[in-house]
PDB file of C-alpha atoms in Angstrom:
ATOM      1  CA  UNK A 151     -16.149  13.121 -13.943  1.00 73.00           C
ATOM      2  CA  UNK A 152     -14.570  14.608 -17.800  1.00 90.00           C
ATOM      3  CA  UNK A 153     -17.302  12.742 -20.006  1.00 93.00           C
ATOM      4  CA  UNK A 154     -14.475  13.587 -22.993  1.00 92.00           C
ATOM      5  CA  UNK A 155     -10.810  13.639 -23.440  1.00 93.00           C
ATOM      6  CA  UNK A 156     -10.907  17.143 -23.647  1.00 93.00           C
ATOM      7  CA  UNK A 157     -12.747  17.582 -20.589  1.00 95.00           C
ATOM      8  CA  UNK A 158      -9.857  15.567 -18.616  1.00 96.00           C
ATOM      9  CA  UNK A 159      -7.151  17.163 -20.503  1.00 95.00           C
ATOM     10  CA  UNK A 160      -8.751  20.604 -18.867  1.00 96.00           C
ATOM     11  CA  UNK A 161      -8.795  18.724 -15.497  1.00 96.00           C
ATOM     12  CA  UNK A 162      -5.826  17.757 -15.482  1.00 97.00           C
ATOM     13  CA  UNK A 163      -3.670  20.926 -16.560  1.00 96.00           C
ATOM     14  CA  UNK A 164      -6.270  23.078 -14.000  1.00 97.00           C
ATOM     15  CA  UNK A 165      -5.764  20.649 -11.068  1.00 97.00           C
ATOM     16  CA  UNK A 166      -3.023  18.281 -11.534  1.00 96.00           C
ATOM     17  CA  UNK A 167      -0.619  20.393  -9.635  1.00 96.00           C
ATOM     18  CA  UNK A 168      -3.064  18.906  -6.511  1.00 97.00           C
ATOM     19  CA  UNK A 169      -3.779  15.242  -8.013  1.00 97.00           C
ATOM     20  CA  UNK A 170      -2.933  12.564  -5.368  1.00 96.00           C
ATOM     21  CA  UNK A 171      -2.591   9.115  -6.059  1.00 95.00           C
ATOM     22  CA  UNK A 172      -5.868   8.607  -6.605  1.00 96.00           C
ATOM     23  CA  UNK A 173      -7.053  11.266  -8.744  1.00 96.00           C
ATOM     24  CA  UNK A 174      -3.864  10.448 -10.823  1.00 97.00           C
ATOM     25  CA  UNK A 175      -4.891   6.838 -11.088  1.00 97.00           C
ATOM     26  CA  UNK A 176      -8.930   7.992 -11.595  1.00 97.00           C
ATOM     27  CA  UNK A 177      -7.828  10.028 -14.524  1.00 97.00           C
ATOM     28  CA  UNK A 178      -5.776   6.596 -15.694  1.00 97.00           C
ATOM     29  CA  UNK A 179      -8.902   5.124 -15.573  1.00 97.00           C
ATOM     30  CA  UNK A 180     -10.736   7.244 -17.213  1.00 96.00           C
ATOM     31  CA  UNK A 181      -8.582   7.726 -19.907  1.00 96.00           C
ATOM     32  CA  UNK A 182      -8.556   3.521 -20.341  1.00 96.00           C
ATOM     33  CA  UNK A 183     -12.336   3.896 -20.329  1.00 96.00           C
ATOM     34  CA  UNK A 184     -12.389   7.054 -22.745  1.00 95.00           C
ATOM     35  CA  UNK A 185      -9.829   4.041 -24.985  1.00 94.00           C
ATOM     36  CA  UNK A 186     -12.641   1.709 -24.460  1.00 93.00           C
ATOM     37  CA  UNK A 187     -15.612   3.677 -25.863  1.00 92.00           C
ATOM     38  CA  UNK A 188     -14.023   4.203 -28.800  1.00 89.00           C
ATOM     39  CA  UNK A 189     -11.186   6.817 -28.251  1.00 78.00           C
ATOM     40  CA  UNK A 190      -8.103   6.979 -30.236  1.00 84.00           C
ATOM     41  CA  UNK A 191      -5.247   5.215 -28.155  1.00 83.00           C
ATOM     42  CA  UNK A 192      -2.756   7.517 -29.073  1.00 84.00           C
ATOM     43  CA  UNK A 193      -4.401  10.927 -28.853  1.00 91.00           C
ATOM     44  CA  UNK A 194      -4.485   9.740 -24.828  1.00 95.00           C
ATOM     45  CA  UNK A 195      -0.792   9.215 -25.283  1.00 96.00           C
ATOM     46  CA  UNK A 196       0.384  13.402 -24.096  1.00 96.00           C
ATOM     47  CA  UNK A 197      -1.987  13.141 -21.220  1.00 97.00           C
ATOM     48  CA  UNK A 198      -0.492   9.627 -20.249  1.00 97.00           C
ATOM     49  CA  UNK A 199       3.064  11.225 -20.412  1.00 97.00           C
ATOM     50  CA  UNK A 200       2.008  14.028 -17.889  1.00 97.00           C
ATOM     51  CA  UNK A 201       0.097  11.904 -15.650  1.00 98.00           C
ATOM     52  CA  UNK A 202       3.123   9.109 -15.455  1.00 98.00           C
ATOM     53  CA  UNK A 203       5.205  12.379 -14.177  1.00 97.00           C
ATOM     54  CA  UNK A 204       2.774  13.454 -11.450  1.00 97.00           C
ATOM     55  CA  UNK A 205       2.262   9.845 -10.531  1.00 97.00           C
ATOM     56  CA  UNK A 206       6.256   8.806 -10.394  1.00 97.00           C
ATOM     57  CA  UNK A 207       6.785  10.668  -6.553  1.00 96.00           C
ATOM     58  CA  UNK A 208       2.890   9.275  -5.389  1.00 96.00           C
ATOM     59  CA  UNK A 209       4.000   5.466  -6.795  1.00 96.00           C
ATOM     60  CA  UNK A 210       4.799   4.405  -2.927  1.00 94.00           C
ATOM     61  CA  UNK A 211       1.062   5.808  -1.543  1.00 95.00           C
ATOM     62  CA  UNK A 212      -0.704   3.793  -3.983  1.00 96.00           C
ATOM     63  CA  UNK A 213      -2.398   1.063  -3.232  1.00 96.00           C
ATOM     64  CA  UNK A 214      -2.821  -2.434  -5.155  1.00 97.00           C
ATOM     65  CA  UNK A 215      -6.434  -1.507  -6.842  1.00 97.00           C
ATOM     66  CA  UNK A 216      -4.935   2.039  -8.366  1.00 97.00           C
ATOM     67  CA  UNK A 217      -1.591   0.007  -9.308  1.00 98.00           C
ATOM     68  CA  UNK A 218      -3.927  -2.717 -11.204  1.00 98.00           C
ATOM     69  CA  UNK A 219      -6.130   0.023 -12.526  1.00 97.00           C
ATOM     70  CA  UNK A 220      -3.375   1.909 -13.810  1.00 98.00           C
ATOM     71  CA  UNK A 221      -1.944  -1.173 -15.513  1.00 98.00           C
ATOM     72  CA  UNK A 222      -5.272  -1.931 -17.263  1.00 98.00           C
ATOM     73  CA  UNK A 223      -5.662   1.642 -18.029  1.00 97.00           C
ATOM     74  CA  UNK A 224      -2.116   1.386 -20.458  1.00 98.00           C
ATOM     75  CA  UNK A 225      -3.343  -1.621 -21.660  1.00 97.00           C
ATOM     76  CA  UNK A 226      -6.769  -0.132 -22.668  1.00 96.00           C
ATOM     77  CA  UNK A 227      -4.870   2.794 -24.437  1.00 96.00           C
ATOM     78  CA  UNK A 228      -1.652   0.680 -25.847  1.00 96.00           C
ATOM     79  CA  UNK A 229       0.315   2.865 -23.643  1.00 97.00           C
ATOM     80  CA  UNK A 230       3.483   0.512 -23.271  1.00 97.00           C
ATOM     81  CA  UNK A 231       5.713   2.585 -21.119  1.00 97.00           C
ATOM     82  CA  UNK A 232       7.746   0.084 -19.111  1.00 97.00           C
ATOM     83  CA  UNK A 233       9.254   2.542 -16.547  1.00 97.00           C
ATOM     84  CA  UNK A 234       5.590   2.847 -15.501  1.00 98.00           C
ATOM     85  CA  UNK A 235       4.083  -0.605 -15.813  1.00 98.00           C
ATOM     86  CA  UNK A 236       7.462  -2.253 -14.232  1.00 98.00           C
ATOM     87  CA  UNK A 237       6.926  -0.346 -11.216  1.00 98.00           C
ATOM     88  CA  UNK A 238       3.676  -0.367 -10.682  1.00 98.00           C
ATOM     89  CA  UNK A 239       3.612  -4.769 -11.124  1.00 98.00           C
ATOM     90  CA  UNK A 240       6.493  -4.642  -8.810  1.00 97.00           C
ATOM     91  CA  UNK A 241       4.718  -3.122  -6.211  1.00 97.00           C
ATOM     92  CA  UNK A 242       1.350  -5.276  -6.989  1.00 96.00           C
ATOM     93  CA  UNK A 243       2.980  -8.158  -7.332  1.00 96.00           C
ATOM     94  CA  UNK A 244       4.824  -7.659  -3.881  1.00 96.00           C
ATOM     95  CA  UNK A 245       1.629  -6.978  -2.354  1.00 95.00           C
ATOM     96  CA  UNK A 246      -0.751  -8.821   0.180  1.00 93.00           C
ATOM     97  CA  UNK A 247      -3.504  -6.652  -0.241  1.00 95.00           C
ATOM     98  CA  UNK A 248      -4.196  -7.466  -4.087  1.00 94.00           C
ATOM     99  CA  UNK A 249      -8.126  -9.034  -4.935  1.00 96.00           C
ATOM    100  CA  UNK A 250      -9.023 -11.263  -7.564  1.00 95.00           C
ATOM    101  CA  UNK A 251     -10.420  -8.802  -9.383  1.00 96.00           C
ATOM    102  CA  UNK A 252      -7.162  -6.445  -9.430  1.00 96.00           C
ATOM    103  CA  UNK A 253      -4.968  -9.675 -10.234  1.00 97.00           C
ATOM    104  CA  UNK A 254      -6.971  -9.731 -13.253  1.00 97.00           C
ATOM    105  CA  UNK A 255      -7.020  -6.544 -14.108  1.00 97.00           C
ATOM    106  CA  UNK A 256      -2.926  -6.238 -14.099  1.00 98.00           C
ATOM    107  CA  UNK A 257      -2.405  -9.335 -16.378  1.00 98.00           C
ATOM    108  CA  UNK A 258      -5.219  -8.513 -18.859  1.00 98.00           C
ATOM    109  CA  UNK A 259      -3.473  -5.117 -19.389  1.00 98.00           C
ATOM    110  CA  UNK A 260      -0.562  -6.143 -19.777  1.00 98.00           C
ATOM    111  CA  UNK A 261      -1.616  -8.814 -21.898  1.00 98.00           C
ATOM    112  CA  UNK A 262      -3.490  -5.782 -23.867  1.00 97.00           C
ATOM    113  CA  UNK A 263       0.427  -4.752 -24.187  1.00 97.00           C
ATOM    114  CA  UNK A 264       1.860  -7.525 -25.971  1.00 95.00           C
ATOM    115  CA  UNK A 265       1.226  -6.252 -29.479  1.00 92.00           C
ATOM    116  CA  UNK A 266       2.425  -2.922 -28.234  1.00 94.00           C
ATOM    117  CA  UNK A 267       5.982  -4.150 -27.549  1.00 95.00           C
ATOM    118  CA  UNK A 268       5.741  -4.456 -23.677  1.00 97.00           C
ATOM    119  CA  UNK A 269       6.547  -7.379 -22.331  1.00 97.00           C
ATOM    120  CA  UNK A 270       5.798  -8.765 -18.572  1.00 97.00           C
ATOM    121  CA  UNK A 271       7.859 -10.562 -16.914  1.00 96.00           C
ATOM    122  CA  UNK A 272       7.657 -13.963 -16.833  1.00 95.00           C
ATOM    123  CA  UNK A 273       7.902 -14.272 -12.876  1.00 96.00           C
ATOM    124  CA  UNK A 274       5.236 -11.067 -12.165  1.00 97.00           C
ATOM    125  CA  UNK A 275       2.933 -12.738 -14.177  1.00 97.00           C
ATOM    126  CA  UNK A 276       3.206 -15.929 -12.898  1.00 96.00           C
ATOM    127  CA  UNK A 277       2.496 -14.302  -9.468  1.00 96.00           C
ATOM    128  CA  UNK A 278      -0.377 -12.739 -10.578  1.00 97.00           C
ATOM    129  CA  UNK A 279      -2.090 -15.789 -11.920  1.00 97.00           C
ATOM    130  CA  UNK A 280      -1.033 -17.672  -8.315  1.00 96.00           C
ATOM    131  CA  UNK A 281      -2.373 -15.089  -6.320  1.00 96.00           C
ATOM    132  CA  UNK A 282      -5.858 -15.362  -8.473  1.00 97.00           C
ATOM    133  CA  UNK A 283      -5.896 -19.497  -7.958  1.00 97.00           C
ATOM    134  CA  UNK A 284      -5.442 -18.258  -4.516  1.00 96.00           C
ATOM    135  CA  UNK A 285      -8.506 -15.831  -4.799  1.00 96.00           C
ATOM    136  CA  UNK A 286     -10.665 -17.997  -7.041  1.00 95.00           C
ATOM    137  CA  UNK A 287     -13.777 -18.196  -4.846  1.00 94.00           C
ATOM    138  CA  UNK A 288     -14.501 -14.650  -4.570  1.00 95.00           C
ATOM    139  CA  UNK A 289     -13.126 -13.958  -8.621  1.00 96.00           C
ATOM    140  CA  UNK A 290     -16.307 -13.047 -10.432  1.00 96.00           C
ATOM    141  CA  UNK A 291     -16.206 -14.805 -14.060  1.00 97.00           C
ATOM    142  CA  UNK A 292     -14.803 -12.080 -15.847  1.00 96.00           C
ATOM    143  CA  UNK A 293     -11.536 -12.214 -13.777  1.00 96.00           C
ATOM    144  CA  UNK A 294     -11.407 -15.699 -14.503  1.00 97.00           C
ATOM    145  CA  UNK A 295     -11.681 -15.599 -18.056  1.00 97.00           C
ATOM    146  CA  UNK A 296      -9.931 -13.046 -18.399  1.00 97.00           C
ATOM    147  CA  UNK A 297      -6.831 -13.777 -16.677  1.00 97.00           C
ATOM    148  CA  UNK A 298      -6.976 -16.982 -18.696  1.00 97.00           C
ATOM    149  CA  UNK A 299      -7.160 -15.558 -21.725  1.00 97.00           C
ATOM    150  CA  UNK A 300      -4.198 -13.344 -20.769  1.00 97.00           C
ATOM    151  CA  UNK A 301      -2.347 -16.014 -20.177  1.00 97.00           C
ATOM    152  CA  UNK A 302      -2.802 -17.557 -23.103  1.00 97.00           C
ATOM    153  CA  UNK A 303      -2.034 -14.681 -25.106  1.00 96.00           C
ATOM    154  CA  UNK A 304       1.527 -14.304 -23.437  1.00 96.00           C
ATOM    155  CA  UNK A 305       2.033 -17.502 -23.822  1.00 95.00           C
ATOM    156  CA  UNK A 306       2.667 -18.000 -20.301  1.00 94.00           C
ATOM    157  CA  UNK A 307       3.487 -21.532 -19.168  1.00 92.00           C
ATOM    158  CA  UNK A 308       1.120 -22.090 -16.562  1.00 93.00           C
ATOM    159  CA  UNK A 309       1.070 -25.160 -14.319  1.00 94.00           C
ATOM    160  CA  UNK A 310      -1.462 -27.449 -15.550  1.00 94.00           C
ATOM    161  CA  UNK A 311      -2.826 -27.584 -11.871  1.00 95.00           C
ATOM    162  CA  UNK A 312      -3.904 -23.885 -11.920  1.00 96.00           C
ATOM    163  CA  UNK A 313      -5.617 -23.747 -15.241  1.00 95.00           C
ATOM    164  CA  UNK A 314      -8.070 -26.521 -13.795  1.00 95.00           C
ATOM    165  CA  UNK A 315      -8.667 -24.628 -10.631  1.00 96.00           C
ATOM    166  CA  UNK A 316      -9.124 -21.372 -12.593  1.00 96.00           C
ATOM    167  CA  UNK A 317     -11.539 -23.464 -15.267  1.00 95.00           C
ATOM    168  CA  UNK A 318     -13.119 -25.377 -12.349  1.00 96.00           C
ATOM    169  CA  UNK A 319     -14.223 -21.895 -10.459  1.00 96.00           C
ATOM    170  CA  UNK A 320     -15.353 -20.556 -13.907  1.00 96.00           C
ATOM    171  CA  UNK A 321     -17.405 -23.884 -14.375  1.00 94.00           C
ATOM    172  CA  UNK A 322     -18.602 -23.457 -10.928  1.00 95.00           C
ATOM    173  CA  UNK A 323     -19.617 -19.756 -11.814  1.00 94.00           C
ATOM    174  CA  UNK A 324     -20.798 -20.366 -15.559  1.00 91.00           C
ATOM    175  CA  UNK A 325     -24.463 -19.041 -14.854  1.00 94.00           C
ATOM    176  CA  UNK A 326     -22.940 -15.843 -13.741  1.00 96.00           C
ATOM    177  CA  UNK A 327     -20.643 -16.048 -16.963  1.00 95.00           C
ATOM    178  CA  UNK A 328     -21.115 -14.752 -20.402  1.00 96.00           C
ATOM    179  CA  UNK A 329     -20.623 -16.563 -23.883  1.00 96.00           C
ATOM    180  CA  UNK A 330     -17.987 -14.592 -24.390  1.00 96.00           C
ATOM    181  CA  UNK A 331     -16.287 -15.182 -21.268  1.00 96.00           C
ATOM    182  CA  UNK A 332     -16.643 -19.133 -21.663  1.00 95.00           C
ATOM    183  CA  UNK A 333     -15.262 -18.843 -25.273  1.00 96.00           C
ATOM    184  CA  UNK A 334     -12.380 -16.847 -24.432  1.00 95.00           C
ATOM    185  CA  UNK A 335     -11.675 -19.078 -20.987  1.00 95.00           C
ATOM    186  CA  UNK A 336     -12.372 -22.362 -23.597  1.00 94.00           C
ATOM    187  CA  UNK A 337      -9.392 -20.979 -26.107  1.00 96.00           C
ATOM    188  CA  UNK A 338      -6.654 -20.159 -23.328  1.00 96.00           C
ATOM    189  CA  UNK A 339      -7.280 -23.990 -22.118  1.00 93.00           C
ATOM    190  CA  UNK A 340      -7.076 -24.805 -25.617  1.00 93.00           C
ATOM    191  CA  UNK A 341      -4.489 -22.867 -26.798  1.00 94.00           C
ATOM    192  CA  UNK A 342      -2.629 -23.661 -22.857  1.00 92.00           C
ATOM    193  CA  UNK A 343      -2.858 -27.453 -23.895  1.00 81.00           C
ATOM    194  CA  UNK A 344      -5.282 -28.122 -21.001  1.00 66.00           C
TER     195      UNK A 344
END
């Protein structure tokens, strides 16, 4: 699926009119991957603006995985379109089908946008952390560490018990965790005063 930005842009221009939410969210994801691979984030913004226009009428058909991936991709691309992010996050935090990875992708994406001026509401951020706490047994070390990092980066006031529960879950999976994930979690706990 589109190895380069030019390929992704061409795909969107040629077939975008037939995109459903799955195609649109997949294009957002690919844009985020291209940014992660070293692409210039602002080169992706015109494409992301077009994808956002395509997504608007599809939002109510998007599942939580697609919505979380869109927020993650926007974070990776430093694309701080508040209307898009707020719409995705409102639907995500209202969903009963959100996975641990979805919680993590959404709050991590929002934290990446902190320096770009986007501010997730405290209520939504707290809801994502609380949802991950409930799903901590199924969470991967990366989900736990990235969520803690995101909360600390945004200065979120996470209840001490929630931080302890996430850290305990991470300790229980420490053999699967990378040194970077452990370091990020420890930095987050220290930053949040835990």
